[in-house]
PDB file of C-alpha atoms in Angstrom:
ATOM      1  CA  UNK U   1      67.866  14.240  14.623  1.00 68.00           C
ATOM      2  CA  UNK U   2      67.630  10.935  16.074  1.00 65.00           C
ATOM      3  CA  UNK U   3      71.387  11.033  17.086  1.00 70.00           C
ATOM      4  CA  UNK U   4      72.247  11.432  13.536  1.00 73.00           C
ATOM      5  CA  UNK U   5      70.205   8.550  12.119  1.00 94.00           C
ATOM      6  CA  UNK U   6      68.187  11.656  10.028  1.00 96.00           C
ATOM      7  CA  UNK U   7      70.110  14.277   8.508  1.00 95.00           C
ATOM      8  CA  UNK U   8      68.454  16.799   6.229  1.00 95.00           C
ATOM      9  CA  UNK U   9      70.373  18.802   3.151  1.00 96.00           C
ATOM     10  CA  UNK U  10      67.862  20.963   1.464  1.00 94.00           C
ATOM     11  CA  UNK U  11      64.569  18.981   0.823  1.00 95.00           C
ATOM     12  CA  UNK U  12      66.363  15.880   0.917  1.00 98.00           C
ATOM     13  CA  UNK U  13      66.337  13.845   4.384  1.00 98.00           C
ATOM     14  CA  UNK U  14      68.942  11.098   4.315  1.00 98.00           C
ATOM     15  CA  UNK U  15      68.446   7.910   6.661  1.00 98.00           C
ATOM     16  CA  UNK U  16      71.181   6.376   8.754  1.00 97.00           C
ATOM     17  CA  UNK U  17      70.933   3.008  10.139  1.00 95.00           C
ATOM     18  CA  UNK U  18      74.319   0.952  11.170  1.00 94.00           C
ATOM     19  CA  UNK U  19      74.763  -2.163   9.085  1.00 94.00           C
ATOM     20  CA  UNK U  20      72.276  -0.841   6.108  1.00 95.00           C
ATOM     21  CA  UNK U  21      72.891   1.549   3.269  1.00 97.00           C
ATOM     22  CA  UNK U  22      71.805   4.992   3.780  1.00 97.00           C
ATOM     23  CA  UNK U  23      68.499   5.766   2.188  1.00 98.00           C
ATOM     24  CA  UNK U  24      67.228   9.276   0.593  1.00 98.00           C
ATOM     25  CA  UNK U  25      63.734  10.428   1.093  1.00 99.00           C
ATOM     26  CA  UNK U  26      63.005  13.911  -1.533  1.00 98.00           C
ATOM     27  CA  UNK U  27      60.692  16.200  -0.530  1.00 98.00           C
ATOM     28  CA  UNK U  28      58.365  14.569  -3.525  1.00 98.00           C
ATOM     29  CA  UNK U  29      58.302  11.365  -1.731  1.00 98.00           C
ATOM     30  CA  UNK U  30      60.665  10.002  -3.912  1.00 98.00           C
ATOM     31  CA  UNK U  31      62.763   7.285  -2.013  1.00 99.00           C
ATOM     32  CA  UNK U  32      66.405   5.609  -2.783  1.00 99.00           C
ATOM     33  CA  UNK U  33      68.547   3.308  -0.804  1.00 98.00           C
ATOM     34  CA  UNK U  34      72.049   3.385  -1.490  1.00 97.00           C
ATOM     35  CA  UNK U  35      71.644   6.178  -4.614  1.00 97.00           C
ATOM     36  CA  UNK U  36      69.438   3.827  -6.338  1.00 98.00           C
ATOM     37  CA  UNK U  37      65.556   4.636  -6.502  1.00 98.00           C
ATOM     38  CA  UNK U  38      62.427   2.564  -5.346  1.00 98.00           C
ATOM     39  CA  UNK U  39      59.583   1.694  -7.299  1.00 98.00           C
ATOM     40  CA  UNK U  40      56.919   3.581  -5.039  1.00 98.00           C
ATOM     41  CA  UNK U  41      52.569   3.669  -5.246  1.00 98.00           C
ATOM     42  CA  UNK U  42      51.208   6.908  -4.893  1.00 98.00           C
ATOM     43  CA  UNK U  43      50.300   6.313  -1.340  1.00 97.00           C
ATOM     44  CA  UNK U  44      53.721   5.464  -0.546  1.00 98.00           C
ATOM     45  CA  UNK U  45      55.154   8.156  -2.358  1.00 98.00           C
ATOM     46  CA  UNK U  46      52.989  10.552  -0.065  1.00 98.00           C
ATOM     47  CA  UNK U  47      53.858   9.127   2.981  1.00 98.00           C
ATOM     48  CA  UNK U  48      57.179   9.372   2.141  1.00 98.00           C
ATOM     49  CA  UNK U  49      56.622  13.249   1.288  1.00 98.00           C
ATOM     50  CA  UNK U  50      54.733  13.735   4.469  1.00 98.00           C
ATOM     51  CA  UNK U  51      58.014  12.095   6.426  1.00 97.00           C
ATOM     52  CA  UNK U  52      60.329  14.463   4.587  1.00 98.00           C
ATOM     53  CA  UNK U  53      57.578  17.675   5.476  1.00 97.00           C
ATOM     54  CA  UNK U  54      57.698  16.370   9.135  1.00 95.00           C
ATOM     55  CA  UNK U  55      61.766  16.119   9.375  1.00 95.00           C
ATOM     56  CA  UNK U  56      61.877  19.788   7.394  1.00 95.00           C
ATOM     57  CA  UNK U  57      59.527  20.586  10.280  1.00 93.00           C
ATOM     58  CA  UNK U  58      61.349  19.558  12.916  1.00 92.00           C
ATOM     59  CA  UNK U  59      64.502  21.630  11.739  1.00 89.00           C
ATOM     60  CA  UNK U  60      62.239  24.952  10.969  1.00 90.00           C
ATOM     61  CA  UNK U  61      61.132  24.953  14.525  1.00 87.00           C
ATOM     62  CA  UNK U  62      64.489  24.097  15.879  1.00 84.00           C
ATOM     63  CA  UNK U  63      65.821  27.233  13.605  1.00 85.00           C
ATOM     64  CA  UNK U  64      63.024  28.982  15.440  1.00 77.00           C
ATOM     65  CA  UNK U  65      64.009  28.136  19.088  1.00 85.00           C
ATOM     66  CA  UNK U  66      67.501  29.193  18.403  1.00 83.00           C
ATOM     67  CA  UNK U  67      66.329  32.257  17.310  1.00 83.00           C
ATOM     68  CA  UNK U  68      63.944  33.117  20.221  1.00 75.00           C
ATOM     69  CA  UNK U  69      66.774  32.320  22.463  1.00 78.00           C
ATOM     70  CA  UNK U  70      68.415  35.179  20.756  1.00 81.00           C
ATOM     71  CA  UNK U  71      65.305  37.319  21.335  1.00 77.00           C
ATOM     72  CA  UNK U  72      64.773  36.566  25.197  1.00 76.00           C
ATOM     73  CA  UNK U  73      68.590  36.832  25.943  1.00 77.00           C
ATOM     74  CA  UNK U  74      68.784  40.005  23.999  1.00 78.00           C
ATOM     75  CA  UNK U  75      66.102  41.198  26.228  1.00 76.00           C
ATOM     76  CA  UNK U  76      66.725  39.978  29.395  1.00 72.00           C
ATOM     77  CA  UNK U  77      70.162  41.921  29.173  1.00 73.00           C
ATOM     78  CA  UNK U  78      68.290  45.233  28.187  1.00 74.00           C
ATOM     79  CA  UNK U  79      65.698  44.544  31.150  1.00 71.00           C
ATOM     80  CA  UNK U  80      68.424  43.327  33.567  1.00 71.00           C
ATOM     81  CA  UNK U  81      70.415  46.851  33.116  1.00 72.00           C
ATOM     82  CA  UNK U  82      66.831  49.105  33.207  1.00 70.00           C
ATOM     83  CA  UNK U  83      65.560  50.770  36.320  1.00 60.00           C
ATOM     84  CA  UNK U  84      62.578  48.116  36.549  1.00 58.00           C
ATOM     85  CA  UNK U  85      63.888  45.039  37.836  1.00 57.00           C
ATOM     86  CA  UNK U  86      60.784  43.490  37.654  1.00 59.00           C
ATOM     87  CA  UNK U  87      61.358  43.076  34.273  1.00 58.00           C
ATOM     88  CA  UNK U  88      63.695  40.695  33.297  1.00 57.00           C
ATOM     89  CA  UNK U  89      61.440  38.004  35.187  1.00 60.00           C
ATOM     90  CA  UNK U  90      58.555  38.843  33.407  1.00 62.00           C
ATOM     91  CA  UNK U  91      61.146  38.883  29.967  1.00 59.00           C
ATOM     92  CA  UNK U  92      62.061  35.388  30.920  1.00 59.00           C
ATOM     93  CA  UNK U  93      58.374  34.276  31.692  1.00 65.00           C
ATOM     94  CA  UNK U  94      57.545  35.041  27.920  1.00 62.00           C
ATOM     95  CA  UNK U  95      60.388  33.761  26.732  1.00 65.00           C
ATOM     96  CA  UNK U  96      59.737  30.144  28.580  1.00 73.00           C
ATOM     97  CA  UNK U  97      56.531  29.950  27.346  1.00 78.00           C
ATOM     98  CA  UNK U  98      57.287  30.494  23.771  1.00 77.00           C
ATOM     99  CA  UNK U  99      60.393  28.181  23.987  1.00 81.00           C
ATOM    100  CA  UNK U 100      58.054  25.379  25.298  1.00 85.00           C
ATOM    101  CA  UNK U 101      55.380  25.805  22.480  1.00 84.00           C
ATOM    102  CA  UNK U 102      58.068  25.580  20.035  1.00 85.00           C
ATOM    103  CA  UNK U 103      59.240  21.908  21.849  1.00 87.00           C
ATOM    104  CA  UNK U 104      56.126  20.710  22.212  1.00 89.00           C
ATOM    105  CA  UNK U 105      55.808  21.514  18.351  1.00 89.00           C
ATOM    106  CA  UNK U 106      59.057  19.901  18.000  1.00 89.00           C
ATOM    107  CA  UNK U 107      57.535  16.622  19.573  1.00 92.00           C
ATOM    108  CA  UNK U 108      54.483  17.013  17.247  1.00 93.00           C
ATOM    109  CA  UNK U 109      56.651  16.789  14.167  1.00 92.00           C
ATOM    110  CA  UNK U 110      58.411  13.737  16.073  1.00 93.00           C
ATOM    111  CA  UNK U 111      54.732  11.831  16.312  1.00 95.00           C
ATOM    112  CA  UNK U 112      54.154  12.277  13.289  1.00 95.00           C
ATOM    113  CA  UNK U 113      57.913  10.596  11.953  1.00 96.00           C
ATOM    114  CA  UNK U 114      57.110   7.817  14.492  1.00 96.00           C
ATOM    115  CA  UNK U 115      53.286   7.236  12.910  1.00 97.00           C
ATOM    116  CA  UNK U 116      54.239   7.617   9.131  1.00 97.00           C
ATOM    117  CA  UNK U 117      57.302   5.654   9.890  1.00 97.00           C
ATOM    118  CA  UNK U 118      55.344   3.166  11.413  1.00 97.00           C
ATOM    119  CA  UNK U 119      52.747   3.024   8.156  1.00 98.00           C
ATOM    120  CA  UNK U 120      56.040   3.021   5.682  1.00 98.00           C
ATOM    121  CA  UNK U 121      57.333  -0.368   7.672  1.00 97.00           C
ATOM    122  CA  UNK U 122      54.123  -2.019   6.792  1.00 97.00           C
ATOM    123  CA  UNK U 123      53.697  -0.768   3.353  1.00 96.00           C
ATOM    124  CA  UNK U 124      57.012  -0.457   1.570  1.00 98.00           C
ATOM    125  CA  UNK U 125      59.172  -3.513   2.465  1.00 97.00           C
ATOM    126  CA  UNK U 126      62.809  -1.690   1.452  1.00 97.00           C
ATOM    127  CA  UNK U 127      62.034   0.515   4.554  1.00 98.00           C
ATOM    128  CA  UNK U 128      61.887  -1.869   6.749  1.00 97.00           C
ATOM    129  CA  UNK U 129      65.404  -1.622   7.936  1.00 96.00           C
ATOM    130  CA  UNK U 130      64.755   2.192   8.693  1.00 97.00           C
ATOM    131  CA  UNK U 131      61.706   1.450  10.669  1.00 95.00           C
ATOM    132  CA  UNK U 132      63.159   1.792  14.055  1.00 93.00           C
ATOM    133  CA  UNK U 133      65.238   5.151  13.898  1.00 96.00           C
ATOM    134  CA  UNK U 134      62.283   7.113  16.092  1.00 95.00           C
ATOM    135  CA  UNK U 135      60.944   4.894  18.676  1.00 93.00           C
ATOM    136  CA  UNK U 136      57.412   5.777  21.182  1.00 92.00           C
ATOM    137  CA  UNK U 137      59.917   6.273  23.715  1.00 92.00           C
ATOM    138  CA  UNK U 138      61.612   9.049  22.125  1.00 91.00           C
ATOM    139  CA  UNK U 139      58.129  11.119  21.382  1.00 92.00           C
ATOM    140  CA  UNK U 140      57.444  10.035  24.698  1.00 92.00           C
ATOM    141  CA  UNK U 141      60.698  11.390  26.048  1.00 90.00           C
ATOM    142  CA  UNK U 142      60.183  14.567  23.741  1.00 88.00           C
ATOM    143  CA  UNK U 143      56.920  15.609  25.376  1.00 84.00           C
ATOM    144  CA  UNK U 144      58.142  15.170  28.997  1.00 87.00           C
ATOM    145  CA  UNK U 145      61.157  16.860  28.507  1.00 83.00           C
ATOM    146  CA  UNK U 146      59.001  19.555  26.523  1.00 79.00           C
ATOM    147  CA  UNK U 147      56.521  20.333  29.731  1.00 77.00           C
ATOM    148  CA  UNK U 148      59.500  19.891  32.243  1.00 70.00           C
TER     149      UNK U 148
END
């Protein structure tokens, strides 16, 4: 995600950000930069958590895309070789509309990285540096390409 800046492995999503050491966010909320862990408040630690839940969100509904694509090709074959041509356009139909939900949930996630994110840079000075890996214009981008 974010042209690699996030990675996830597990519950664990790891931070990338050229010039800075990578940083670890657990699925607990609990934060390290470069292997070594940050004193957190509770508040921060659940922000953190809710970052990590929003990233492991982002990859669930991705997981799910891929697998509706699956689905609708599976059955536009099947309706593309029946009698009923009328089929496999109504197949597709479905299948558009279910693969848009899932991006627009996809951009959801994304908001919600950006706004957290956003909270984390004013609260908890060591993640400053990892402040900028989601910017507006990506959520914006997300939901345009989303209803395109």
């Amino acid at each position: 995600m974010a042209n690699g800046a996030i990675t996830l492995d597990g519950n664990q999503v790891t931070l990338r950000v050229i010039g800075t050491s990578k940083a670890t966010i657990d699925a607990d909320g609990t934060f390290a930069v470069d292997g070594k862990a940050v004193v957190t408040t509770h508040a921060e630690r659940s922000l953190l958590a809710q970052y990590n839940q929003s990233v492991r969100s982002v990859h669930e509904t991705g997981l799910a895309m891929g697998k509706a694509g699956v689905r609708m090709a599976a059955k536009a074959v099947v309706a593309s070789t029946s009698s009923a041509p009328g089929n496999a356009g109504e197949t597709a139909e479905a299948g558009a509309g279910q693969m848009q939900q899932l991006s627009l949930d996809i951009c959801k996630a994304q908001a919600s990285i950006k706004t957290v994110q956003d909270q984390l840079a004013t609260q908890l000075a060591s993640f400053k540096p990892y402040a900028s890996i989601v910017s507006s214009s990506d959520v914006a981008d997300c939901e345009s390409d989303a209803k395109d």
